[in-house]
PDB file of C-alpha atoms in Angstrom:
ATOM      1  CA  GLU A 927      -5.242 122.590   0.311  1.00 78.00           C
ATOM      2  CA  ASP A 928      -5.511 126.338  -0.295  1.00 85.00           C
ATOM      3  CA  LYS A 929      -9.013 127.557  -0.931  1.00 92.00           C
ATOM      4  CA  VAL A 930     -10.570 130.799  -2.181  1.00 96.00           C
ATOM      5  CA  VAL A 931     -14.367 131.064  -2.184  1.00 97.00           C
ATOM      6  CA  GLN A 932     -16.171 133.963  -3.783  1.00 98.00           C
ATOM      7  CA  SER A 933     -19.799 134.927  -3.440  1.00 97.00           C
ATOM      8  CA  PRO A 934     -22.153 135.529  -5.005  1.00 97.00           C
ATOM      9  CA  LEU A 935     -21.242 133.668  -8.189  1.00 96.00           C
ATOM     10  CA  SER A 936     -23.248 136.113 -10.238  1.00 96.00           C
ATOM     11  CA  LEU A 937     -25.102 139.333  -9.702  1.00 96.00           C
ATOM     12  CA  VAL A 938     -27.323 141.568 -11.827  1.00 98.00           C
ATOM     13  CA  VAL A 939     -27.827 145.165 -10.704  1.00 97.00           C
ATOM     14  CA  HIS A 940     -29.072 148.425 -12.172  1.00 97.00           C
ATOM     15  CA  GLU A 941     -26.816 151.362 -12.924  1.00 97.00           C
ATOM     16  CA  GLY A 942     -26.309 153.467  -9.837  1.00 97.00           C
ATOM     17  CA  ASP A 943     -26.646 150.571  -7.395  1.00 97.00           C
ATOM     18  CA  THR A 944     -23.925 149.723  -4.875  1.00 97.00           C
ATOM     19  CA  VAL A 945     -22.598 146.173  -4.821  1.00 98.00           C
ATOM     20  CA  THR A 946     -20.499 144.184  -2.375  1.00 98.00           C
ATOM     21  CA  LEU A 947     -18.516 141.177  -3.515  1.00 98.00           C
ATOM     22  CA  ASN A 948     -17.176 138.684  -1.002  1.00 98.00           C
ATOM     23  CA  CYS A 949     -14.055 136.591  -0.854  1.00 98.00           C
ATOM     24  CA  SER A 950     -13.164 134.138   1.897  1.00 97.00           C
ATOM     25  CA  TYR A 951      -9.971 132.129   1.986  1.00 96.00           C
ATOM     26  CA  GLU A 952      -8.009 129.387   3.669  1.00 94.00           C
ATOM     27  CA  VAL A 953      -4.295 129.439   3.010  1.00 90.00           C
ATOM     28  CA  THR A 954      -1.140 128.711   4.932  1.00 85.00           C
ATOM     29  CA  ASN A 955       1.524 131.415   5.061  1.00 87.00           C
ATOM     30  CA  PHE A 956      -0.759 134.160   3.801  1.00 90.00           C
ATOM     31  CA  ARG A 957       1.033 137.081   2.210  1.00 89.00           C
ATOM     32  CA  SER A 958      -1.583 139.096   0.328  1.00 91.00           C
ATOM     33  CA  LEU A 959      -5.041 139.099  -1.211  1.00 95.00           C
ATOM     34  CA  LEU A 960      -5.558 140.497  -4.677  1.00 95.00           C
ATOM     35  CA  TRP A 961      -8.609 141.609  -6.628  1.00 97.00           C
ATOM     36  CA  TYR A 962      -8.701 141.551 -10.420  1.00 96.00           C
ATOM     37  CA  LYS A 963     -11.317 142.602 -12.968  1.00 97.00           C
ATOM     38  CA  GLN A 964     -11.683 140.323 -15.991  1.00 96.00           C
ATOM     39  CA  GLU A 965     -13.709 141.733 -18.881  1.00 92.00           C
ATOM     40  CA  LYS A 966     -12.725 139.544 -21.794  1.00 82.00           C
ATOM     41  CA  LYS A 967      -9.583 137.536 -21.347  1.00 80.00           C
ATOM     42  CA  ALA A 968      -6.927 139.505 -19.492  1.00 90.00           C
ATOM     43  CA  PRO A 969      -7.507 140.094 -15.767  1.00 94.00           C
ATOM     44  CA  THR A 970      -6.550 143.630 -14.789  1.00 94.00           C
ATOM     45  CA  PHE A 971      -5.214 144.387 -11.343  1.00 94.00           C
ATOM     46  CA  LEU A 972      -7.405 146.321  -8.912  1.00 96.00           C
ATOM     47  CA  PHE A 973      -6.057 146.000  -5.380  1.00 95.00           C
ATOM     48  CA  MET A 974      -3.466 144.209  -3.285  1.00 93.00           C
ATOM     49  CA  LEU A 975      -4.295 143.923   0.427  1.00 95.00           C
ATOM     50  CA  THR A 976      -1.824 142.806   3.040  1.00 91.00           C
ATOM     51  CA  SER A 977      -2.999 144.430   6.277  1.00 86.00           C
ATOM     52  CA  SER A 978      -6.279 144.031   8.109  1.00 87.00           C
ATOM     53  CA  GLY A 979      -8.687 146.911   8.430  1.00 87.00           C
ATOM     54  CA  ILE A 980      -7.010 149.282   5.990  1.00 88.00           C
ATOM     55  CA  GLU A 981      -9.345 150.252   3.192  1.00 92.00           C
ATOM     56  CA  LYS A 982      -7.935 150.691  -0.273  1.00 94.00           C
ATOM     57  CA  LYS A 983      -9.822 152.979  -2.643  1.00 95.00           C
ATOM     58  CA  SER A 984      -9.695 153.692  -6.323  1.00 95.00           C
ATOM     59  CA  GLY A 985     -12.484 155.915  -7.559  1.00 96.00           C
ATOM     60  CA  ARG A 986     -15.786 154.118  -6.986  1.00 97.00           C
ATOM     61  CA  LEU A 987     -14.079 150.880  -5.962  1.00 98.00           C
ATOM     62  CA  SER A 988     -12.861 150.061  -2.484  1.00 98.00           C
ATOM     63  CA  SER A 989     -11.704 146.969  -0.692  1.00 97.00           C
ATOM     64  CA  ILE A 990     -10.840 145.859   2.814  1.00 96.00           C
ATOM     65  CA  LEU A 991      -9.281 142.771   4.347  1.00 96.00           C
ATOM     66  CA  ASP A 992     -10.055 140.994   7.622  1.00 94.00           C
ATOM     67  CA  LYS A 993      -7.165 138.629   8.393  1.00 90.00           C
ATOM     68  CA  LYS A 994      -8.787 137.368  11.577  1.00 92.00           C
ATOM     69  CA  GLU A 995     -11.993 136.258   9.861  1.00 92.00           C
ATOM     70  CA  LEU A 996     -10.140 135.413   6.621  1.00 95.00           C
ATOM     71  CA  PHE A 997     -12.205 137.406   4.177  1.00 95.00           C
ATOM     72  CA  SER A 998     -12.218 140.465   2.011  1.00 97.00           C
ATOM     73  CA  ILE A 999     -14.925 142.548   0.382  1.00 98.00           C
ATOM     74  CA  LEU A1000     -14.879 144.594  -2.780  1.00 98.00           C
ATOM     75  CA  ASN A1001     -17.366 147.460  -2.929  1.00 98.00           C
ATOM     76  CA  ILE A1002     -18.435 149.258  -6.062  1.00 98.00           C
ATOM     77  CA  THR A1003     -20.587 152.352  -5.594  1.00 98.00           C
ATOM     78  CA  ALA A1004     -22.711 154.084  -8.255  1.00 98.00           C
ATOM     79  CA  THR A1005     -22.220 151.164 -10.638  1.00 98.00           C
ATOM     80  CA  GLN A1006     -21.946 151.775 -14.366  1.00 97.00           C
ATOM     81  CA  THR A1007     -22.392 149.418 -17.311  1.00 97.00           C
ATOM     82  CA  GLY A1008     -18.626 149.481 -17.751  1.00 96.00           C
ATOM     83  CA  ASP A1009     -18.299 147.730 -14.396  1.00 97.00           C
ATOM     84  CA  SER A1010     -19.817 144.590 -15.943  1.00 97.00           C
ATOM     85  CA  ALA A1011     -17.122 141.937 -15.672  1.00 97.00           C
ATOM     86  CA  VAL A1012     -15.971 138.931 -13.696  1.00 97.00           C
ATOM     87  CA  TYR A1013     -14.241 139.985 -10.483  1.00 98.00           C
ATOM     88  CA  LEU A1014     -11.545 137.577  -9.366  1.00 97.00           C
ATOM     89  CA  CYS A1015     -10.124 137.262  -5.882  1.00 97.00           C
ATOM     90  CA  ALA A1016      -6.741 135.621  -5.375  1.00 95.00           C
ATOM     91  CA  VAL A1017      -4.562 134.889  -2.362  1.00 93.00           C
ATOM     92  CA  GLU A1018      -0.811 134.777  -2.422  1.00 89.00           C
ATOM     93  CA  LYS A1019       1.372 132.670  -0.166  1.00 85.00           C
ATOM     94  CA  ALA A1020       4.662 133.780   1.282  1.00 80.00           C
ATOM     95  CA  GLY A1021       7.663 131.526   1.397  1.00 67.00           C
ATOM     96  CA  GLY A1022      10.249 130.250  -1.009  1.00 55.00           C
ATOM     97  CA  TYR A1023       7.952 131.092  -3.875  1.00 60.00           C
ATOM     98  CA  GLN A1024       4.700 132.937  -3.917  1.00 59.00           C
ATOM     99  CA  LYS A1025       1.942 130.695  -5.160  1.00 78.00           C
ATOM    100  CA  VAL A1026      -1.250 132.452  -6.135  1.00 86.00           C
ATOM    101  CA  THR A1027      -4.629 130.700  -5.877  1.00 90.00           C
ATOM    102  CA  PHE A1028      -7.611 132.240  -7.611  1.00 94.00           C
ATOM    103  CA  GLY A1029     -11.280 131.973  -6.779  1.00 96.00           C
ATOM    104  CA  ILE A1030     -13.884 131.154  -9.392  1.00 96.00           C
ATOM    105  CA  GLY A1031     -14.955 134.784  -9.689  1.00 96.00           C
ATOM    106  CA  THR A1032     -18.151 136.791  -9.330  1.00 97.00           C
ATOM    107  CA  LYS A1033     -19.853 137.713 -12.602  1.00 97.00           C
ATOM    108  CA  LEU A1034     -21.339 141.185 -12.299  1.00 98.00           C
ATOM    109  CA  GLN A1035     -23.779 142.499 -14.862  1.00 97.00           C
ATOM    110  CA  VAL A1036     -24.854 146.138 -14.627  1.00 98.00           C
ATOM    111  CA  ILE A1037     -27.936 146.947 -16.674  1.00 97.00           C
ATOM    112  CA  PRO A1038     -28.986 150.460 -17.689  1.00 94.00           C
TER     113      PRO A1038
ATOM    114  CA  GLU B  19       4.799 150.834 -21.121  1.00 59.00           C
ATOM    115  CA  ALA B  20       4.170 147.789 -23.294  1.00 77.00           C
ATOM    116  CA  GLY B  21       2.136 145.062 -21.668  1.00 92.00           C
ATOM    117  CA  VAL B  22       2.502 141.305 -21.674  1.00 96.00           C
ATOM    118  CA  ALA B  23       2.341 140.043 -25.243  1.00 96.00           C
ATOM    119  CA  GLN B  24       0.945 136.644 -26.143  1.00 97.00           C
ATOM    120  CA  SER B  25       0.416 134.812 -29.397  1.00 96.00           C
ATOM    121  CA  PRO B  26      -1.529 133.417 -31.027  1.00 97.00           C
ATOM    122  CA  ARG B  27      -4.812 134.893 -29.797  1.00 95.00           C
ATOM    123  CA  TYR B  28      -6.827 131.865 -30.904  1.00 96.00           C
ATOM    124  CA  LYS B  29      -5.976 128.308 -31.866  1.00 97.00           C
ATOM    125  CA  ILE B  30      -8.132 125.375 -32.904  1.00 97.00           C
ATOM    126  CA  ILE B  31      -6.515 121.955 -33.114  1.00 97.00           C
ATOM    127  CA  GLU B  32      -7.598 118.354 -33.214  1.00 97.00           C
ATOM    128  CA  LYS B  33      -7.011 116.097 -30.241  1.00 96.00           C
ATOM    129  CA  ARG B  34      -3.610 114.422 -30.217  1.00 97.00           C
ATOM    130  CA  GLN B  35      -2.063 117.320 -32.127  1.00 97.00           C
ATOM    131  CA  SER B  36       0.594 119.602 -30.682  1.00 97.00           C
ATOM    132  CA  VAL B  37       0.372 123.310 -29.965  1.00 98.00           C
ATOM    133  CA  ALA B  38       2.708 125.998 -28.655  1.00 98.00           C
ATOM    134  CA  PHE B  39       2.006 129.374 -27.110  1.00 98.00           C
ATOM    135  CA  TRP B  40       4.414 132.269 -26.815  1.00 97.00           C
ATOM    136  CA  CYS B  41       4.698 134.984 -24.190  1.00 97.00           C
ATOM    137  CA  ASN B  42       6.819 138.106 -23.959  1.00 96.00           C
ATOM    138  CA  PRO B  43       6.592 139.617 -20.464  1.00 96.00           C
ATOM    139  CA  ILE B  44       6.872 143.251 -19.475  1.00 94.00           C
ATOM    140  CA  SER B  45      10.477 144.380 -19.735  1.00 92.00           C
ATOM    141  CA  GLY B  46      12.338 143.919 -16.464  1.00 90.00           C
ATOM    142  CA  HIS B  47       9.832 141.537 -14.914  1.00 92.00           C
ATOM    143  CA  ALA B  48      11.751 138.629 -13.447  1.00 90.00           C
ATOM    144  CA  THR B  49       8.739 136.467 -12.664  1.00 91.00           C
ATOM    145  CA  LEU B  50       6.612 134.882 -15.367  1.00 94.00           C
ATOM    146  CA  TYR B  51       3.514 132.773 -14.880  1.00 94.00           C
ATOM    147  CA  TRP B  52       1.429 130.539 -17.129  1.00 97.00           C
ATOM    148  CA  TYR B  53      -2.192 130.049 -16.083  1.00 96.00           C
ATOM    149  CA  GLN B  54      -4.919 127.821 -17.507  1.00 97.00           C
ATOM    150  CA  GLN B  55      -8.451 129.191 -17.258  1.00 96.00           C
ATOM    151  CA  ILE B  56     -11.233 126.780 -18.128  1.00 96.00           C
ATOM    152  CA  LEU B  57     -14.581 128.386 -18.916  1.00 92.00           C
ATOM    153  CA  GLY B  58     -16.425 129.317 -15.747  1.00 90.00           C
ATOM    154  CA  GLN B  59     -13.410 128.834 -13.488  1.00 92.00           C
ATOM    155  CA  GLY B  60     -10.670 131.011 -12.060  1.00 93.00           C
ATOM    156  CA  PRO B  61      -7.151 130.895 -13.491  1.00 94.00           C
ATOM    157  CA  LYS B  62      -5.091 127.914 -12.338  1.00 94.00           C
ATOM    158  CA  LEU B  63      -1.331 128.317 -12.087  1.00 92.00           C
ATOM    159  CA  LEU B  64       0.501 125.864 -14.336  1.00 95.00           C
ATOM    160  CA  ILE B  65       4.075 127.054 -13.940  1.00 95.00           C
ATOM    161  CA  GLN B  66       5.996 129.965 -12.425  1.00 92.00           C
ATOM    162  CA  PHE B  67       9.474 131.062 -13.510  1.00 92.00           C
ATOM    163  CA  GLN B  68      11.878 133.309 -11.645  1.00 89.00           C
ATOM    164  CA  ASN B  69      14.223 134.517 -14.403  1.00 87.00           C
ATOM    165  CA  ASN B  70      14.924 131.297 -16.308  1.00 85.00           C
ATOM    166  CA  GLY B  71      14.434 128.931 -13.371  1.00 90.00           C
ATOM    167  CA  VAL B  72      11.235 127.078 -12.482  1.00 92.00           C
ATOM    168  CA  VAL B  73       9.992 127.844  -8.968  1.00 87.00           C
ATOM    169  CA  ASP B  74       6.620 126.061  -9.113  1.00 88.00           C
ATOM    170  CA  ASP B  75       5.313 123.551 -11.623  1.00 92.00           C
ATOM    171  CA  SER B  76       3.323 121.438  -9.193  1.00 89.00           C
ATOM    172  CA  GLN B  77       0.097 121.771 -11.195  1.00 90.00           C
ATOM    173  CA  LEU B  78       1.632 121.288 -14.647  1.00 94.00           C
ATOM    174  CA  PRO B  79       0.574 117.969 -16.267  1.00 94.00           C
ATOM    175  CA  LYS B  80       4.111 117.045 -17.143  1.00 94.00           C
ATOM    176  CA  ASP B  81       3.192 114.059 -19.289  1.00 96.00           C
ATOM    177  CA  ARG B  82       1.854 116.422 -21.956  1.00 97.00           C
ATOM    178  CA  PHE B  83       2.701 120.003 -20.985  1.00 98.00           C
ATOM    179  CA  SER B  84       6.129 121.611 -21.067  1.00 97.00           C
ATOM    180  CA  ALA B  85       7.348 125.170 -20.700  1.00 97.00           C
ATOM    181  CA  GLU B  86      10.645 126.945 -21.004  1.00 95.00           C
ATOM    182  CA  ARG B  87      12.094 130.388 -20.503  1.00 94.00           C
ATOM    183  CA  LEU B  88      15.563 129.936 -21.880  1.00 81.00           C
ATOM    184  CA  LYS B  89      17.037 133.431 -21.608  1.00 85.00           C
ATOM    185  CA  GLY B  90      14.911 134.625 -18.731  1.00 84.00           C
ATOM    186  CA  VAL B  91      12.694 136.744 -20.983  1.00 92.00           C
ATOM    187  CA  ASP B  92      10.302 135.114 -23.482  1.00 95.00           C
ATOM    188  CA  SER B  93       8.581 131.869 -22.663  1.00 97.00           C
ATOM    189  CA  THR B  94       6.827 129.120 -24.583  1.00 97.00           C
ATOM    190  CA  LEU B  95       4.225 126.668 -23.326  1.00 98.00           C
ATOM    191  CA  LYS B  96       3.684 123.476 -25.303  1.00 98.00           C
ATOM    192  CA  ILE B  97       1.023 120.806 -25.195  1.00 98.00           C
ATOM    193  CA  GLN B  98       1.767 117.485 -26.833  1.00 97.00           C
ATOM    194  CA  PRO B  99      -0.517 115.649 -27.412  1.00 96.00           C
ATOM    195  CA  ALA B 100      -3.577 117.775 -26.734  1.00 97.00           C
ATOM    196  CA  LYS B 101      -6.743 116.403 -25.159  1.00 97.00           C
ATOM    197  CA  LEU B 102     -10.291 117.728 -25.348  1.00 97.00           C
ATOM    198  CA  GLU B 103     -10.096 118.845 -21.699  1.00 97.00           C
ATOM    199  CA  ASP B 104      -7.187 121.159 -22.542  1.00 97.00           C
ATOM    200  CA  SER B 105      -9.648 123.561 -24.176  1.00 98.00           C
ATOM    201  CA  ALA B 106      -9.190 126.732 -22.179  1.00 97.00           C
ATOM    202  CA  VAL B 107      -7.703 130.208 -22.218  1.00 97.00           C
ATOM    203  CA  TYR B 108      -3.972 130.155 -21.499  1.00 98.00           C
ATOM    204  CA  LEU B 109      -2.891 133.320 -19.744  1.00 97.00           C
ATOM    205  CA  CYS B 110       0.651 134.534 -19.331  1.00 97.00           C
ATOM    206  CA  ALA B 111       1.461 137.044 -16.595  1.00 95.00           C
ATOM    207  CA  SER B 112       4.579 138.722 -15.281  1.00 94.00           C
ATOM    208  CA  SER B 113       5.561 140.593 -12.154  1.00 91.00           C
ATOM    209  CA  LEU B 114       8.448 142.571 -10.751  1.00 87.00           C
ATOM    210  CA  THR B 115      10.557 141.351  -7.905  1.00 75.00           C
ATOM    211  CA  ASP B 116      11.258 144.096  -5.373  1.00 68.00           C
ATOM    212  CA  LEU B 117      14.466 144.652  -3.448  1.00 63.00           C
ATOM    213  CA  GLN B 118      13.284 142.290  -0.715  1.00 65.00           C
ATOM    214  CA  GLY B 119      12.800 139.522  -3.273  1.00 65.00           C
ATOM    215  CA  THR B 120       9.019 139.762  -3.077  1.00 70.00           C
ATOM    216  CA  ASN B 121       6.889 139.677  -6.197  1.00 69.00           C
ATOM    217  CA  THR B 122       4.564 142.590  -6.862  1.00 77.00           C
ATOM    218  CA  GLU B 123       1.159 142.243  -8.491  1.00 85.00           C
ATOM    219  CA  ALA B 124       0.985 140.326 -11.746  1.00 89.00           C
ATOM    220  CA  PHE B 125       0.102 141.880 -15.090  1.00 93.00           C
ATOM    221  CA  PHE B 126      -1.689 139.603 -17.527  1.00 95.00           C
ATOM    222  CA  GLY B 127      -1.541 139.224 -21.271  1.00 95.00           C
ATOM    223  CA  GLN B 128      -4.645 138.914 -23.437  1.00 94.00           C
ATOM    224  CA  GLY B 129      -4.401 135.145 -23.421  1.00 95.00           C
ATOM    225  CA  THR B 130      -4.683 132.440 -26.052  1.00 96.00           C
ATOM    226  CA  ARG B 131      -8.024 130.722 -26.444  1.00 96.00           C
ATOM    227  CA  LEU B 132      -7.379 127.074 -27.297  1.00 98.00           C
ATOM    228  CA  THR B 133     -10.120 124.851 -28.647  1.00 97.00           C
ATOM    229  CA  VAL B 134      -9.372 121.147 -28.990  1.00 97.00           C
ATOM    230  CA  VAL B 135     -11.850 119.293 -31.210  1.00 97.00           C
TER     231      VAL B 135
END
């Protein structure tokens, strides 16, 4: 059975701190790993990672994938209160259809 | 560009009643997904459509849940009869299919929060 495990489950930091969120996975026919930010109901797309060792960056957020060790990290530098959200990791399978399995998420709270 | 539209935003029903949710995906997106997200959990895929065909409904409780996408655009998800454990947010998402037939990242709607009492 496909599995996506995120850690920590929750995190409280002060504004300006740097955080690292972890995602490990077990899936057959891996195609990609995705990160989403969920503030209220709708997850919003952050990154799609398909290749090992290539960092993707968007402003203060960055992410990297290790396909050998089967994990990814999401880094947020100089955190702001607007970064408070649940961060979801998902893995996508290749094949006849692309099934996506989500992790439970990491709840990040950034306090002033 | 308009996003994925869902309605209603909230619904409260009694157990054993029926409910239907509607989704209009982003224009041109061939793939449409329905997810169930129970409080404190990640989204769980219920059903995936490619145009108007079902490509994965392995996690859809087919004794009470049904979904259709008749013209390959809008979709409805129905629950009949509802149970208390169906209380969740129901998220619709859509994605493009590229020239190689691979789906790109999914864009989510705002979801429908269902409470079954």
